[in-house]
Coordinates of C-alpha atoms in Angstrom, one line a residue:
Chain A
M25 CA -10.4 75.0 -30.0
F26 CA -9.8 72.7 -27.1
V27 CA -6.3 72.1 -28.3
Y28 CA -5.1 75.6 -29.2
V29 CA -6.9 77.8 -26.7
P30 CA -5.3 75.9 -23.7
I31 CA -1.9 76.1 -25.2
V32 CA -2.2 79.8 -25.8
W33 CA -3.7 80.3 -22.4
S34 CA -0.9 78.5 -20.7
A35 CA 1.6 80.5 -22.7
Y36 CA 0.0 83.6 -21.4
L37 CA -0.4 82.3 -17.8
S38 CA 3.2 81.1 -17.8
F39 CA 4.4 84.7 -17.6
F40 CA 2.4 85.4 -14.5
D41 CA 2.3 84.5 -10.8
A42 CA -0.9 82.6 -10.5
R43 CA -0.9 80.7 -7.3
A44 CA -4.2 78.9 -6.4
T45 CA -6.0 81.0 -9.0
I46 CA -6.7 80.7 -12.6
R47 CA -6.5 84.5 -13.2
P48 CA -3.1 85.9 -13.6
T49 CA -2.2 88.1 -10.6
Q50 CA 1.2 89.5 -11.2
F51 CA 3.4 89.7 -14.2
V52 CA 6.6 87.9 -13.5
G53 CA 8.1 87.6 -17.0
L54 CA 10.2 84.6 -17.5
A55 CA 10.6 83.8 -13.8
N56 CA 8.5 80.7 -14.0
Y57 CA 10.6 79.3 -16.8
K58 CA 13.8 80.2 -15.1
Y59 CA 12.5 78.6 -11.9
L60 CA 11.5 75.3 -13.6
L61 CA 14.6 75.1 -15.7
T62 CA 16.9 75.4 -12.7
D63 CA 14.6 73.4 -10.3
S64 CA 16.3 70.1 -9.4
L65 CA 12.9 68.5 -9.0
F66 CA 11.8 69.4 -12.5
L67 CA 15.1 68.3 -14.0
N68 CA 14.9 65.1 -12.0
S69 CA 11.5 64.5 -13.6
M70 CA 13.1 64.9 -17.0
L71 CA 15.8 62.4 -16.0
T72 CA 13.1 60.0 -14.8
F73 CA 11.5 60.3 -18.3
I74 CA 14.8 59.6 -20.0
V75 CA 15.5 56.5 -17.9
F76 CA 12.0 55.3 -18.5
A77 CA 12.2 55.9 -22.3
V78 CA 15.6 54.3 -22.5
F79 CA 14.1 51.1 -21.2
I80 CA 10.6 51.1 -22.6
V81 CA 11.0 52.4 -26.1
P82 CA 13.6 49.9 -27.5
L83 CA 12.2 47.1 -25.4
T84 CA 8.6 47.5 -26.7
Y85 CA 9.8 48.0 -30.3
V86 CA 11.9 44.9 -30.3
C87 CA 9.3 42.8 -28.6
S88 CA 6.4 43.9 -30.8
L89 CA 8.5 43.5 -34.0
A90 CA 9.6 40.0 -32.8
L91 CA 5.9 39.1 -32.2
A92 CA 4.8 40.6 -35.5
L93 CA 7.5 38.6 -37.4
A94 CA 6.8 35.4 -35.5
L95 CA 3.1 35.7 -36.2
D96 CA 3.7 36.4 -39.9
N97 CA 4.1 32.7 -40.8
V98 CA 2.7 30.9 -37.8
G99 CA -0.2 29.4 -39.7
R100 CA -3.6 28.6 -38.5
L101 CA -3.0 29.8 -34.9
R102 CA -2.2 33.3 -36.2
A103 CA -5.5 34.9 -35.3
F104 CA -5.6 33.3 -31.9
F105 CA -2.1 34.4 -30.9
R106 CA -2.8 37.9 -32.3
S107 CA -5.8 38.2 -30.2
V108 CA -4.0 37.0 -27.1
F109 CA -1.1 39.5 -27.5
F110 CA -3.5 42.3 -28.4
I111 CA -6.0 41.9 -25.5
P112 CA -3.9 43.6 -22.8
T113 CA -4.6 46.8 -24.8
A114 CA -8.2 46.6 -23.4
C115 CA -7.0 46.7 -19.8
S116 CA -6.7 50.1 -18.1
Y117 CA -3.5 51.3 -16.4
V118 CA -5.4 51.5 -13.2
V119 CA -6.4 47.8 -13.2
A120 CA -2.9 46.8 -14.4
A121 CA -1.3 48.8 -11.7
M122 CA -3.5 47.1 -9.2
I123 CA -2.4 43.6 -10.3
W124 CA 1.3 44.7 -10.5
R125 CA 1.3 46.5 -7.2
L126 CA -0.8 44.2 -5.0
S127 CA 0.0 40.8 -6.5
F128 CA 3.0 40.6 -8.8
F129 CA 5.3 43.1 -7.1
N130 CA 3.9 43.3 -3.6
G131 CA 6.8 43.9 -1.3
A132 CA 5.3 41.6 1.3
R133 CA 6.1 37.8 1.3
F134 CA 2.8 37.0 -0.4
G135 CA 3.5 38.9 -3.6
L136 CA 3.9 36.6 -6.6
M137 CA 7.5 37.6 -7.4
N138 CA 8.5 37.3 -3.8
S139 CA 6.9 33.9 -3.5
V140 CA 8.9 32.8 -6.5
L141 CA 12.1 34.3 -5.1
S142 CA 11.6 32.6 -1.7
S143 CA 10.9 29.3 -3.3
L144 CA 14.3 29.7 -5.1
G145 CA 15.9 30.5 -1.7
F146 CA 16.2 34.3 -2.1
E147 CA 15.1 37.0 0.3
P148 CA 11.9 38.9 -0.6
V149 CA 12.4 42.3 -2.4
D150 CA 10.9 45.6 -1.5
W151 CA 9.8 46.2 -5.0
L152 CA 8.0 49.5 -4.9
G153 CA 9.1 50.9 -1.5
G154 CA 11.8 53.2 -3.0
S155 CA 14.7 51.7 -0.9
N156 CA 16.1 50.4 -4.2
S157 CA 15.6 50.8 -7.9
W158 CA 13.5 47.6 -8.5
Y159 CA 10.4 49.7 -9.0
W160 CA 11.6 50.2 -12.6
V161 CA 11.1 46.5 -13.3
A162 CA 7.5 46.8 -12.2
L163 CA 6.9 50.1 -14.2
V164 CA 8.6 48.9 -17.4
S165 CA 7.0 45.4 -17.4
L166 CA 3.6 46.8 -16.8
R167 CA 3.7 49.2 -19.8
L168 CA 5.4 46.5 -21.9
W169 CA 2.6 44.1 -21.2
L170 CA -0.1 46.6 -21.8
Q171 CA 1.1 48.2 -25.1
V172 CA 3.2 45.6 -26.9
G173 CA 0.2 44.0 -28.7
Y174 CA -1.0 47.4 -30.0
Y175 CA 2.4 48.1 -31.6
M176 CA 2.6 44.5 -32.8
I177 CA -0.7 45.2 -34.8
L178 CA 0.8 48.4 -36.3
L179 CA 3.9 46.6 -37.3
I180 CA 1.9 43.7 -38.8
A181 CA 0.1 46.3 -40.9
G182 CA 3.5 47.6 -42.0
L183 CA 4.7 44.1 -42.8
N184 CA 1.7 43.4 -44.9
Q185 CA 2.5 46.4 -47.2
I186 CA 5.9 44.9 -48.2
P187 CA 5.4 43.3 -51.6
T188 CA 5.7 39.5 -51.5
D189 CA 7.7 39.3 -54.7
T190 CA 10.6 41.1 -53.0
Y191 CA 10.9 38.1 -50.7
E192 CA 10.5 35.6 -53.6
A193 CA 13.3 37.3 -55.4
A194 CA 15.5 37.1 -52.3
A195 CA 14.6 33.4 -51.9
I196 CA 15.7 32.7 -55.4
D197 CA 19.0 34.5 -54.6
G198 CA 19.3 32.2 -51.6
A199 CA 19.2 35.0 -49.0
S200 CA 19.1 33.6 -45.4
G201 CA 16.3 34.6 -42.9
W202 CA 18.6 37.0 -41.1
R203 CA 19.7 38.7 -44.3
R204 CA 16.2 39.0 -45.5
L205 CA 15.3 40.7 -42.2
R206 CA 18.3 43.0 -42.4
Y207 CA 18.1 44.0 -46.1
I208 CA 14.4 43.8 -47.0
T209 CA 12.1 43.8 -44.0
L210 CA 13.8 46.5 -41.8
P211 CA 14.4 49.0 -44.6
Q212 CA 10.9 48.6 -46.0
L213 CA 9.5 49.0 -42.5
R214 CA 11.3 52.3 -42.0
A215 CA 8.3 54.6 -42.1
T216 CA 6.2 52.4 -39.9
S217 CA 9.1 51.9 -37.5
A218 CA 9.7 55.6 -37.2
A219 CA 6.0 56.2 -36.5
V220 CA 6.0 53.4 -33.9
L221 CA 9.1 54.7 -32.2
M222 CA 7.7 58.2 -32.1
L223 CA 4.4 57.0 -30.6
L224 CA 6.3 55.0 -28.0
L225 CA 8.5 58.0 -27.1
I226 CA 5.5 60.3 -26.8
G227 CA 3.6 57.7 -24.8
A228 CA 6.6 57.4 -22.4
F229 CA 6.7 61.1 -22.1
Q230 CA 3.0 61.2 -21.1
A231 CA 3.4 58.4 -18.5
F232 CA 1.2 59.2 -15.6
D233 CA -1.4 56.5 -14.8
E234 CA 0.8 53.6 -13.9
F235 CA 3.3 55.8 -11.9
Y236 CA 0.5 57.4 -9.9
N237 CA -1.4 54.2 -9.3
M238 CA 1.5 52.0 -8.5
L239 CA 3.4 54.3 -6.2
S240 CA 1.2 56.8 -4.5
T241 CA -0.3 56.1 -1.1
A242 CA -3.3 57.8 0.6
G243 CA -2.8 61.3 -0.6
A244 CA 0.9 61.3 -1.0
Y245 CA 3.3 60.6 -3.9
P246 CA 6.8 59.4 -3.0
P247 CA 9.7 61.7 -3.9
Y248 CA 11.3 59.3 -6.4
A249 CA 10.1 58.2 -9.8
R250 CA 8.2 61.3 -10.8
P251 CA 7.9 61.6 -14.6
P252 CA 7.2 65.1 -16.1
L253 CA 3.4 64.8 -16.0
V254 CA 3.3 63.6 -12.5
H255 CA 5.6 66.4 -11.4
L256 CA 3.5 68.9 -13.3
Y257 CA 0.3 67.5 -11.7
L258 CA 1.8 67.7 -8.2
I259 CA 3.0 71.3 -8.5
S260 CA -0.1 72.7 -10.3
L261 CA -3.2 70.8 -9.3
G262 CA -2.6 67.7 -7.3
G263 CA -0.4 68.9 -4.5
S264 CA -0.6 71.7 -1.9
Q265 CA 1.4 74.1 -4.1
Q266 CA -1.4 74.8 -6.6
D267 CA 0.8 77.0 -8.7
L268 CA -0.9 77.4 -12.1
G269 CA 1.6 79.9 -13.5
L270 CA 4.3 77.4 -12.9
G271 CA 2.0 74.7 -14.4
G272 CA 1.6 76.9 -17.5
A273 CA 5.3 77.3 -17.9
G274 CA 5.8 73.5 -17.4
T275 CA 3.1 72.9 -20.1
M276 CA 5.0 75.1 -22.5
I277 CA 8.3 73.4 -21.9
L278 CA 6.8 69.9 -22.3
T279 CA 5.0 71.0 -25.5
A280 CA 8.2 72.4 -26.9
I281 CA 10.0 69.1 -26.2
I282 CA 7.2 67.1 -28.0
V283 CA 7.5 69.4 -31.0
V284 CA 11.2 68.8 -31.1
F285 CA 10.6 65.0 -31.0
G286 CA 8.2 65.5 -33.9
L287 CA 10.6 67.5 -36.0
A288 CA 13.4 65.0 -35.3
Q289 CA 11.2 62.2 -36.5
N290 CA 10.2 64.1 -39.6
W291 CA 13.9 64.7 -40.4
W292 CA 14.7 61.1 -39.9
V293 CA 11.8 59.8 -42.1
T294 CA 12.6 62.2 -45.0
R295 CA 16.3 61.8 -44.8
P296 CA 16.8 59.1 -47.4
D297 CA 14.8 61.1 -50.0
R298 CA 17.1 64.1 -49.4
R299 CA 20.1 62.0 -49.9
Q300 CA 18.9 60.9 -53.3
Q301 CA 18.4 64.4 -54.5
Chain B
M23 CA 0.7 25.1 -42.5
S24 CA 3.9 23.1 -42.6
S25 CA 3.6 22.6 -46.4
A26 CA 5.7 24.7 -48.7
T27 CA 2.7 26.4 -50.3
S28 CA 1.6 28.6 -47.5
S29 CA 0.9 32.0 -48.9
T30 CA -0.8 34.4 -46.5
S31 CA 1.6 37.3 -46.6
A32 CA 5.3 37.9 -46.7
G33 CA 8.3 35.8 -46.1
R34 CA 7.3 32.4 -47.4
M35 CA 10.0 29.8 -47.7
V36 CA 10.2 26.1 -48.6
R37 CA 10.6 24.4 -45.2
G38 CA 12.8 21.4 -44.7
R39 CA 12.8 19.1 -41.7
S40 CA 14.8 21.6 -39.6
G41 CA 12.2 24.2 -40.6
R42 CA 9.5 22.0 -39.3
V43 CA 11.3 21.6 -35.9
G44 CA 11.8 25.3 -35.8
H45 CA 8.1 25.8 -36.4
V46 CA 7.2 23.5 -33.5
V47 CA 9.7 25.4 -31.2
K48 CA 8.1 28.6 -32.3
I49 CA 4.6 27.4 -31.5
V50 CA 5.8 26.3 -28.0
V51 CA 7.5 29.6 -27.3
L52 CA 4.5 31.6 -28.5
S53 CA 2.2 29.4 -26.4
L54 CA 4.3 30.1 -23.3
L55 CA 4.2 33.8 -24.0
A56 CA 0.4 33.6 -24.5
V57 CA 0.1 32.1 -21.0
L58 CA 2.3 34.9 -19.7
F59 CA 0.1 37.5 -21.4
L60 CA -3.1 36.1 -20.0
L61 CA -1.6 35.6 -16.5
P62 CA -2.6 39.1 -15.2
F63 CA -6.2 38.5 -16.3
Y64 CA -6.2 35.2 -14.4
V65 CA -4.7 36.9 -11.4
I66 CA -7.6 39.3 -11.2
F67 CA -9.9 36.4 -11.2
R68 CA -7.8 34.5 -8.6
N69 CA -7.5 37.4 -6.3
A70 CA -11.2 38.3 -6.5
F71 CA -12.2 34.8 -5.3
T72 CA -9.5 34.2 -2.8
S73 CA -10.1 34.7 0.9
E74 CA -8.1 37.3 2.8
E75 CA -6.1 34.6 4.8
T76 CA -5.0 32.8 1.7
F77 CA -4.2 36.1 -0.1
V78 CA -1.7 37.2 2.6
S79 CA -0.3 33.8 3.2
P80 CA 3.3 33.5 2.0
D81 CA 2.5 30.3 -0.1
W82 CA 1.1 31.5 -3.3
R83 CA -1.9 29.5 -4.3
W84 CA -3.2 29.5 -7.9
I85 CA -6.6 28.0 -7.2
P86 CA -9.2 30.4 -5.7
D87 CA -10.6 29.1 -2.4
N88 CA -13.6 31.4 -2.1
L89 CA -15.5 30.8 -5.3
H90 CA -18.9 32.3 -4.4
F91 CA -21.1 34.5 -6.5
S92 CA -21.7 36.5 -3.3
V93 CA -18.3 38.1 -3.9
I94 CA -19.8 40.0 -6.8
T95 CA -23.3 40.7 -5.3
D96 CA -21.7 42.0 -2.1
L97 CA -19.7 44.3 -4.2
F98 CA -22.8 46.0 -5.6
S99 CA -24.5 46.2 -2.2
D100 CA -21.5 48.0 -0.6
S101 CA -22.7 51.6 -0.5
D102 CA -19.2 52.8 0.5
L103 CA -17.8 51.6 -2.8
D104 CA -20.9 52.6 -4.8
L105 CA -19.7 50.5 -7.8
A106 CA -23.0 50.6 -9.7
T107 CA -23.1 54.4 -9.8
A108 CA -19.4 54.6 -10.9
M109 CA -20.1 52.1 -13.6
M110 CA -23.1 54.2 -14.8
H111 CA -20.9 57.3 -14.8
S112 CA -18.3 55.6 -16.8
A113 CA -20.8 54.2 -19.3
V114 CA -22.4 57.7 -19.9
Q115 CA -19.0 59.3 -20.2
S116 CA -17.5 56.6 -22.6
I117 CA -20.5 56.2 -24.8
G118 CA -21.0 59.9 -25.0
Q119 CA -17.4 60.5 -25.8
T120 CA -17.4 57.7 -28.4
V121 CA -20.5 59.0 -30.2
L122 CA -19.3 62.6 -30.3
T123 CA -15.7 61.8 -31.2
V124 CA -16.8 59.5 -34.1
A125 CA -19.4 62.1 -35.4
V126 CA -17.0 65.0 -35.3
S127 CA -13.9 63.2 -36.6
F128 CA -15.9 61.5 -39.3
M129 CA -17.2 64.9 -40.6
A130 CA -13.7 66.4 -40.3
G131 CA -12.0 63.4 -41.9
Y132 CA -14.5 63.4 -44.8
G133 CA -14.1 67.1 -45.4
L134 CA -10.3 66.7 -45.4
A135 CA -10.5 63.7 -47.8
R136 CA -13.1 65.0 -50.2
F137 CA -12.6 68.7 -50.6
P138 CA -8.8 69.1 -51.0
N139 CA -7.8 72.8 -51.3
K140 CA -5.3 75.1 -49.7
A141 CA -7.4 75.5 -46.5
T142 CA -7.9 71.8 -45.9
G143 CA -4.2 71.3 -46.6
V144 CA -3.4 73.7 -43.8
I145 CA -6.0 72.1 -41.5
L146 CA -4.5 68.7 -42.2
K147 CA -1.1 70.0 -41.3
L148 CA -2.5 71.5 -38.1
T149 CA -4.3 68.2 -37.3
V150 CA -1.0 66.3 -37.7
L151 CA 0.6 68.9 -35.5
T152 CA -2.0 68.4 -32.7
L153 CA -1.4 64.7 -33.1
M154 CA 2.0 65.5 -31.8
V155 CA 0.9 67.5 -28.8
P156 CA -1.2 65.1 -26.8
A157 CA -4.1 66.4 -24.7
A158 CA -2.5 64.9 -21.6
V159 CA 0.4 67.4 -21.8
T160 CA -1.9 70.4 -21.8
F161 CA -4.0 69.3 -18.9
V162 CA -3.2 72.4 -16.8
P163 CA -4.7 74.9 -19.2
S164 CA -7.5 72.6 -20.2
F165 CA -8.4 72.2 -16.6
I166 CA -8.4 76.0 -16.2
M167 CA -10.6 76.5 -19.2
T168 CA -13.0 73.8 -18.0
S169 CA -13.4 75.3 -14.6
E170 CA -13.9 78.8 -16.2
F171 CA -16.9 77.3 -18.0
G172 CA -18.1 75.9 -14.7
W173 CA -17.9 72.3 -16.1
I174 CA -16.1 70.7 -13.2
D175 CA -17.9 67.5 -12.1
S176 CA -20.2 67.4 -15.1
Y177 CA -20.4 65.2 -18.2
R178 CA -19.7 68.2 -20.3
G179 CA -16.4 68.8 -18.5
L180 CA -15.5 65.1 -18.7
I181 CA -16.3 64.7 -22.4
I182 CA -16.1 67.9 -24.4
P183 CA -12.5 68.9 -23.8
V184 CA -11.2 65.5 -24.8
M185 CA -13.6 64.6 -27.6
F186 CA -11.6 66.2 -30.5
S187 CA -9.2 63.5 -31.6
A188 CA -6.6 64.2 -34.2
F189 CA -5.9 60.5 -34.4
A190 CA -9.5 59.6 -35.2
T191 CA -9.7 62.4 -37.8
Y192 CA -6.6 61.2 -39.4
L193 CA -7.8 57.5 -39.5
F194 CA -11.1 58.6 -41.1
R195 CA -9.3 60.7 -43.7
Q196 CA -6.9 58.0 -44.6
S197 CA -9.7 55.5 -45.0
L198 CA -12.1 57.8 -46.8
L199 CA -9.5 58.8 -49.4
G200 CA -10.1 55.3 -50.9
F201 CA -13.9 55.7 -50.9
P202 CA -15.3 55.1 -54.5
K203 CA -16.2 58.6 -55.8
E204 CA -18.7 57.1 -58.2
L205 CA -21.0 56.2 -55.4
E206 CA -21.1 59.8 -54.3
E207 CA -21.5 61.1 -57.8
A208 CA -24.4 58.7 -58.4
A209 CA -26.2 60.1 -55.3
E210 CA -25.5 63.6 -56.4
L211 CA -27.1 62.9 -59.7
D212 CA -30.2 61.8 -57.8
G213 CA -30.3 65.2 -56.3
A214 CA -28.7 64.6 -52.9
N215 CA -26.8 67.5 -51.3
P216 CA -23.2 66.9 -49.9
W217 CA -24.6 66.6 -46.4
T218 CA -27.0 63.9 -47.4
V219 CA -24.3 62.2 -49.4
M220 CA -22.1 62.1 -46.3
W221 CA -24.6 60.7 -43.9
R222 CA -26.7 58.5 -46.2
V223 CA -24.1 57.2 -48.6
V224 CA -20.6 57.5 -47.2
L225 CA -21.2 56.7 -43.6
P226 CA -23.3 53.5 -44.1
N227 CA -20.5 52.2 -46.4
S228 CA -17.7 53.0 -44.0
M229 CA -18.9 51.0 -41.0
G230 CA -15.6 49.1 -40.8
I231 CA -13.5 52.1 -40.0
V232 CA -16.4 53.6 -37.9
A233 CA -16.3 50.4 -35.8
A234 CA -12.5 50.6 -35.5
V235 CA -12.5 54.2 -34.4
S236 CA -15.4 53.6 -32.0
T237 CA -13.6 50.7 -30.4
I238 CA -10.4 52.6 -29.9
T239 CA -12.2 55.7 -28.6
F240 CA -14.4 53.7 -26.3
I241 CA -11.5 51.8 -24.8
G242 CA -9.5 55.0 -24.3
A243 CA -12.5 56.8 -22.7
W244 CA -13.4 53.9 -20.4
N245 CA -9.8 53.5 -19.2
A246 CA -9.1 57.3 -19.0
F247 CA -7.6 58.3 -15.7
L248 CA -5.8 61.7 -15.6
W249 CA -8.5 63.8 -17.0
P250 CA -11.3 62.3 -14.9
L251 CA -9.0 62.6 -11.9
L252 CA -9.0 66.4 -12.4
V253 CA -12.6 67.0 -13.4
A254 CA -14.8 64.3 -11.9
R255 CA -16.0 64.7 -8.3
D256 CA -18.9 62.9 -6.6
N257 CA -21.5 63.3 -9.4
T258 CA -19.3 61.9 -12.2
M259 CA -16.8 59.7 -10.3
T260 CA -15.8 57.0 -12.8
I261 CA -14.9 53.4 -12.2
Q262 CA -11.2 53.9 -12.7
L263 CA -11.2 56.7 -10.2
T264 CA -13.1 54.6 -7.7
L265 CA -10.7 51.7 -8.1
S266 CA -7.7 54.0 -7.9
R267 CA -9.0 55.6 -4.7
F268 CA -9.5 52.3 -3.0
M269 CA -6.2 51.0 -4.1
T270 CA -4.2 53.9 -2.8
S271 CA -6.1 54.1 0.5
Q272 CA -5.2 52.2 3.7
G273 CA -6.7 48.9 4.8
I274 CA -7.6 47.4 1.5
D275 CA -10.1 44.6 1.1
Y276 CA -8.1 42.8 -1.6
A277 CA -10.8 40.4 -2.8
Q278 CA -13.3 43.3 -3.1
L279 CA -10.9 45.4 -5.0
F280 CA -10.1 42.7 -7.5
A281 CA -13.7 41.8 -7.9
G282 CA -14.3 45.5 -8.7
A283 CA -11.5 45.3 -11.3
L284 CA -13.1 42.2 -12.8
I285 CA -16.3 44.1 -13.2
A286 CA -14.5 47.2 -14.5
I287 CA -12.6 45.4 -17.3
A288 CA -15.6 43.2 -18.4
P289 CA -17.3 45.8 -20.7
V290 CA -14.0 46.8 -22.5
V291 CA -12.9 43.2 -22.9
I292 CA -16.3 42.2 -24.4
V293 CA -16.3 45.2 -26.7
F294 CA -12.7 44.4 -27.6
L295 CA -13.3 40.8 -28.4
F296 CA -16.3 41.5 -30.7
L297 CA -14.7 44.5 -32.5
Q298 CA -11.0 43.8 -32.6
R299 CA -11.3 42.4 -36.1
Y300 CA -12.4 45.9 -37.3
L301 CA -9.6 47.5 -35.3
V302 CA -7.0 45.3 -36.9
Q303 CA -8.4 45.9 -40.4
G304 CA -8.8 49.7 -39.8
M305 CA -5.2 50.1 -38.7
A306 CA -4.0 47.8 -41.5
T307 CA -5.8 49.8 -44.3
S308 CA -5.0 53.3 -43.1
G309 CA -1.5 52.6 -42.2
L310 CA 0.8 55.0 -40.4
D311 CA 3.0 56.4 -43.1

């Protein structure tokens, strides 16, 4: 009920002009959709998502797969390393943003990154100020740190389902480590990988907490680096605009995009079966 | 583990001397990464117990220079920050959400696993579909509905709209599919009705997956930000909101803020350290595919 009613309501509301009210006032048809789809701010938020996803999805996948493979035969320290890489999952984006914003990527000279840079003889960088694009480094590294352990665990679960005798057979055939990875591990991990990539993509699409907490200042959010949810929040509830009709239309567009992601993933996972038929 | 007979899971090879060197290199690299992963946690600690002058000095110092317990006690006596109240709000919200989510998803998951017919098949498909549309994306209409009910700034508003978790239901279903049916049949022969079977037989024997789902729900609830940002006001202000508000305001007391962060992550880290074993097992047994 709390899933479907809101979607239906926002579909309904999206056809109306509902500024600063939750009751539809005037029927405007598709005007809200038309406005959003031609609004450069909304399109920019989509671009922000794409840039973010292009960095964070492959990076997290490769790093968590590398960790999962590395831990697979590390021996007695396995449980210890697994816990260490997994534990950032327990940290909230708010606290992580605090560390990243005030310590690691503080634009002042006392920030950790700037201290390191100046000890190497470089000028301090204005990481989050928006005068350059370095804020991406902060945003991507934060999310990478926080979520890589979680996906590592999912991939370890996937690795454990691969039958050991496949590897034994490959070892007898003299297959090298790289070839085993390429021809056994990766194909067998296909379903898990597809699920992980999908979760990563949806996660990136929903990014809000770290953007908001790392970039906004007393009551204001800077004009750059606004992913879709931040933009939706600012136009519908968080800003002065309070346009819920527009918010409803935005919700529908974002929901549609997510459904397309899901269908694409479904197609990708079931593709090899279809080829065999 | 440098012997050739290691046999935990996949990818076992006979290791020669070069293999042993590779193993040592790997341990070193992993150890360096481990330090890097733990660094942010240390930085919270370092910042909490570092004086303002040292914090803003351009020479970064690793060792805290203000290691006094008063940093923590002052934090709780600061009425402006009102940390104790925020912690209490967060505790009620997270524990409430965890209990409700586990109860509802357990029942739903059990129903989907045990009574397969056309209707449950459709429900399962719908569940998977809602997995795809995350609650965060529909925050605008959810907020509208919550305020229609007059639930703004109440625990009902904080918990109920976000307590239905398709992910938790899915995990329970996957896990309960493997539950030995004989146990249930034995209980039925003894005259137990399906309801009793579920609560008295299935639930006590599924504590591993219950612990896993509880951990994941609790962490998510405690760390939640967007939904509380919309719904919580003074009466339900959670710890994440309090920290966020102080971080984004002007004239920050860095040490105080990081001491607050230290307090805020303590409950989750403790829960996590105790229960992560179940989390790992739960995700390993149910799988994603």
